[in-house]
Amino acid sequence: MTLFIEQCLNGLQFGLLLFLLAAGLTLVFGIMDLVNLAHGSLYMLGAYFAATFAAWTGSFVFGVVLALGATLMVGMVVEVVAMRRLYGRDHLDHVLGTFGLILFFDELVRLVWGPEGLTLPLPSWLNTSVPILPGVDYSAYKLSIIVVTLAVAAFLYVLVMRTRIGMLIRAGASNREMVGALGVNIKLLYTLVFGLGAALAGLAGLMQAPILTVQIGMGENILILAFVITVIGGIGSIRGALVAAIFVGFIDTLGRAFFPDLLRMVLSPAAASTAAPALSSMLIYLLMAVVLVVKPEGLFSASGK
Amino acid sequence: MSGWLSVRAIAIVALLLALVLLPVHVELGGSRFLLTLFTRIIILALAAVSLNLILGYGGMMSFGHAAYLGIGGYAVGILAHEGVFTGFIQWPVALAASALFALVIGALSLRTRGVYFIMITLAFAQMAYYVVAGLARYGGDDGLTIYKRSQFIAPIDLSNKVQFYYICLALLFGSMYLVRRIVNSRFGLAIQGARSNDTRMRAIGFPTYRYKLVCFVIAGTLCGLSGALIANHTDFVSPAMMYWTRSGDLIIMVVLGGMGSTFGPLVGAVALLVLEEVLSSITEYWQIILGPLLLLVVLFARGGIDGLLGKVRHG
């Protein structure tokens, strides 16, 4: 039972982390109609920046704050230099252009930080466990990830639905020419949105950094999961991304933890241990396939509104 | 079409001649490495030709095409591991497995369009990657060494490098011819019609979903053949051959060469892989050049090399 609660929290934590990535992806797609494969590179950069700045300043918190600022800046520079020229082009162009950016960033990181990974050590006040229920302890750091991502999700909701900038973002998503004609600096708005998406990806990367190692290509595997989430949730919908991300986080984590045991009940132990790793990694794709059969546009399609 | 003496036609004839004569050059004292490199180029060009069928002519932006390379390769690898060496079983199984995968993936993915299609094909290919990486019996992440190439009847010997090169080249030319025939058939015209305007094609009575699905399966099967060849070429299969960046490479080849042209994928494969060799001999960090170069191609040379050669003729 303790294990089950712990795994549920792990699933929630992983799902919320995926939400940060998927939110940036879906925001950029919904507003600029841009498919950004290089989103995973920004996730990777966030982790590398945090590890580097934390080592320089000697403080975890300073490292995190500086890394967030740095990924925001990188995102805006990338938007001005490259992405801006891709708006309005074919999606295939986006895929190819941003694929080129992935190659560039991966190699750049290898050039600057070297091929072996970095680590981001946790400060002692986060590296403990706290009792969440009588007799159940949970990592303070993972708990703080849950709190931070929930706060960011709330912040995003308020930003998009309740502020003037959010109003412009929503307006720009439905008709960019009209918003531009009304005197809004749409170029600057896009740069800001892209920077915001980059910072969200960077935040996800740096929060994941103490749990996993910081390494080249870390953004690519998780980017695929973010794609699955946007497809399930409906492209362009932040609410859909949140629901789908939590779903995927739960299914992936719980699947890996308990699916082998379930399989052992049906199959022979030898067959189960052979099939389990392959099958449990298929679970979320099966979920995606089911959603596609039922609702090809995703659960909360933005175009339907 | 272009005249016989256009720059484009001359360039393509020169390239084809060079490919046919390459083993002669190697036998006369050229570098052995060239033969290995170009065998690889030709096999990947075959994969690019198959992708061009759905991407260039059908407008289906599949980002999971490398999955069939892996499936075709693993069909050969797994059968060899289990002691089945005859190519008369290995290759049909490779093709059938790729076709089946394409049928399932296509049936699901083709329900969607645009960016959903890109992401879904990518996700399913990645699923195949994780499944293969989880096959502990067949090497898992580390891959599987193939100790014996596919066996065929007497005169055919895949271990003979020159013979293997010509077999790959013949299969490449054969598949280019096949794709050309498909594209110019009634079926192919319906596929191209669906690319330009799917709704209209359906309105005049074409079941475009089924047409596209068949096209998707043909492309997957052809790519599976390419996978079986790679397995025989490297004597090794690993999940890395179906990683999503490999799908990206295939798309680059098609776009770089020129989408929707017969020779485009071949030109693109030669250009990309030779460029990789040249850049990696200059610097260890060659992708830092290749990445931005790709972006420039996307921004300024949309028609690919084929398009550029076509322009020379007009200019």
Tab-separated table of N, CA and C in Angstrom, chain A residues 34-39 41 78 82-83 86 91-105 194 227, chain B residues 63 244 291 294-295 298:
chain	number	residue	atom	x	y	z
A	34	LEU	N	3.293	26.513	-35.115
A	34	LEU	CA	4.671	26.087	-35.370
A	34	LEU	C	4.935	24.759	-34.670
A	35	VAL	N	5.437	23.773	-35.425
A	35	VAL	CA	5.840	22.506	-34.829
A	35	VAL	C	7.299	22.633	-34.420
A	36	ASN	N	7.550	22.573	-33.135
A	36	ASN	CA	8.910	22.821	-32.665
A	36	ASN	C	9.542	21.562	-32.091
A	37	LEU	N	10.316	20.866	-32.912
A	37	LEU	CA	11.008	19.676	-32.419
A	37	LEU	C	12.118	20.043	-31.446
A	38	ALA	N	12.640	21.271	-31.588
A	38	ALA	CA	13.777	21.679	-30.769
A	38	ALA	C	13.355	21.998	-29.332
A	39	HIS	N	12.079	21.781	-29.011
A	39	HIS	CA	11.610	22.027	-27.659
A	39	HIS	C	12.401	21.188	-26.643
A	41	SER	N	15.455	20.356	-26.904
A	41	SER	CA	16.789	20.934	-26.729
A	41	SER	C	16.754	22.003	-25.644
A	78	VAL	N	16.481	32.318	-30.297
A	78	VAL	CA	16.155	31.326	-31.319
A	78	VAL	C	14.934	31.785	-32.127
A	82	ALA	N	15.686	32.281	-35.956
A	82	ALA	CA	15.253	31.201	-36.843
A	82	ALA	C	13.747	31.054	-36.962
A	83	MET	N	13.060	30.920	-35.820
A	83	MET	CA	11.653	30.546	-35.858
A	83	MET	C	10.791	31.547	-36.606
A	86	LEU	N	10.048	30.910	-39.994
A	86	LEU	CA	9.355	29.665	-40.334
A	86	LEU	C	7.833	29.786	-40.213
A	91	HIS	N	4.311	22.633	-42.528
A	91	HIS	CA	4.750	21.955	-41.308
A	91	HIS	C	6.009	21.131	-41.532
A	92	LEU	N	6.158	20.613	-42.747
A	92	LEU	CA	7.357	19.840	-43.062
A	92	LEU	C	8.605	20.715	-42.917
A	93	ASP	N	8.484	21.986	-43.301
A	93	ASP	CA	9.600	22.924	-43.132
A	93	ASP	C	9.939	23.105	-41.661
A	94	HIS	N	8.889	23.196	-40.832
A	94	HIS	CA	9.135	23.342	-39.392
A	94	HIS	C	9.909	22.139	-38.866
A	95	VAL	N	9.430	20.949	-39.281
A	95	VAL	CA	10.046	19.714	-38.798
A	95	VAL	C	11.523	19.680	-39.177
A	96	LEU	N	11.811	19.986	-40.443
A	96	LEU	CA	13.198	19.931	-40.903
A	96	LEU	C	14.058	21.003	-40.261
A	97	GLY	N	13.549	22.223	-40.239
A	97	GLY	CA	14.320	23.335	-39.689
A	97	GLY	C	14.651	23.111	-38.227
A	98	THR	N	13.636	22.692	-37.451
A	98	THR	CA	13.889	22.495	-36.027
A	98	THR	C	14.696	21.226	-35.774
A	99	PHE	N	14.608	20.264	-36.686
A	99	PHE	CA	15.481	19.086	-36.595
A	99	PHE	C	16.946	19.534	-36.727
A	100	GLY	N	17.169	20.462	-37.656
A	100	GLY	CA	18.511	21.043	-37.797
A	100	GLY	C	18.955	21.706	-36.506
A	101	LEU	N	18.028	22.392	-35.841
A	101	LEU	CA	18.365	23.049	-34.576
A	101	LEU	C	18.748	22.033	-33.501
A	102	ILE	N	18.059	20.878	-33.502
A	102	ILE	CA	18.399	19.830	-32.523
A	102	ILE	C	19.840	19.387	-32.712
A	103	LEU	N	20.206	19.103	-33.977
A	103	LEU	CA	21.580	18.686	-34.264
A	103	LEU	C	22.556	19.745	-33.753
A	104	PHE	N	22.216	21.008	-34.036
A	104	PHE	CA	23.076	22.119	-33.642
A	104	PHE	C	23.236	22.177	-32.122
A	105	PHE	N	22.116	22.131	-31.400
A	105	PHE	CA	22.181	22.270	-29.940
A	105	PHE	C	22.879	21.076	-29.290
A	194	PHE	N	7.174	32.500	-27.310
A	194	PHE	CA	8.172	31.464	-27.552
A	194	PHE	C	9.146	31.378	-26.374
A	227	PHE	N	4.866	14.924	-27.163
A	227	PHE	CA	4.060	14.828	-28.384
A	227	PHE	C	2.832	13.968	-28.149
B	63	PHE	N	6.858	10.639	-39.887
B	63	PHE	CA	8.114	10.864	-39.181
B	63	PHE	C	8.538	9.582	-38.472
B	244	TRP	N	14.409	7.789	-33.753
B	244	TRP	CA	13.646	8.763	-34.539
B	244	TRP	C	14.526	9.713	-35.340
B	291	GLY	N	23.502	21.162	-38.919
B	291	GLY	CA	22.221	21.652	-38.398
B	291	GLY	C	21.782	22.962	-39.030
B	294	LEU	N	20.941	22.736	-42.696
B	294	LEU	CA	19.591	22.235	-42.950
B	294	LEU	C	18.571	23.359	-42.894
B	295	LEU	N	18.717	24.184	-41.862
B	295	LEU	CA	17.809	25.310	-41.686
B	295	LEU	C	17.868	26.215	-42.913
B	298	VAL	N	16.043	24.661	-45.814
B	298	VAL	CA	14.599	24.814	-45.629
B	298	VAL	C	14.170	26.229	-45.990
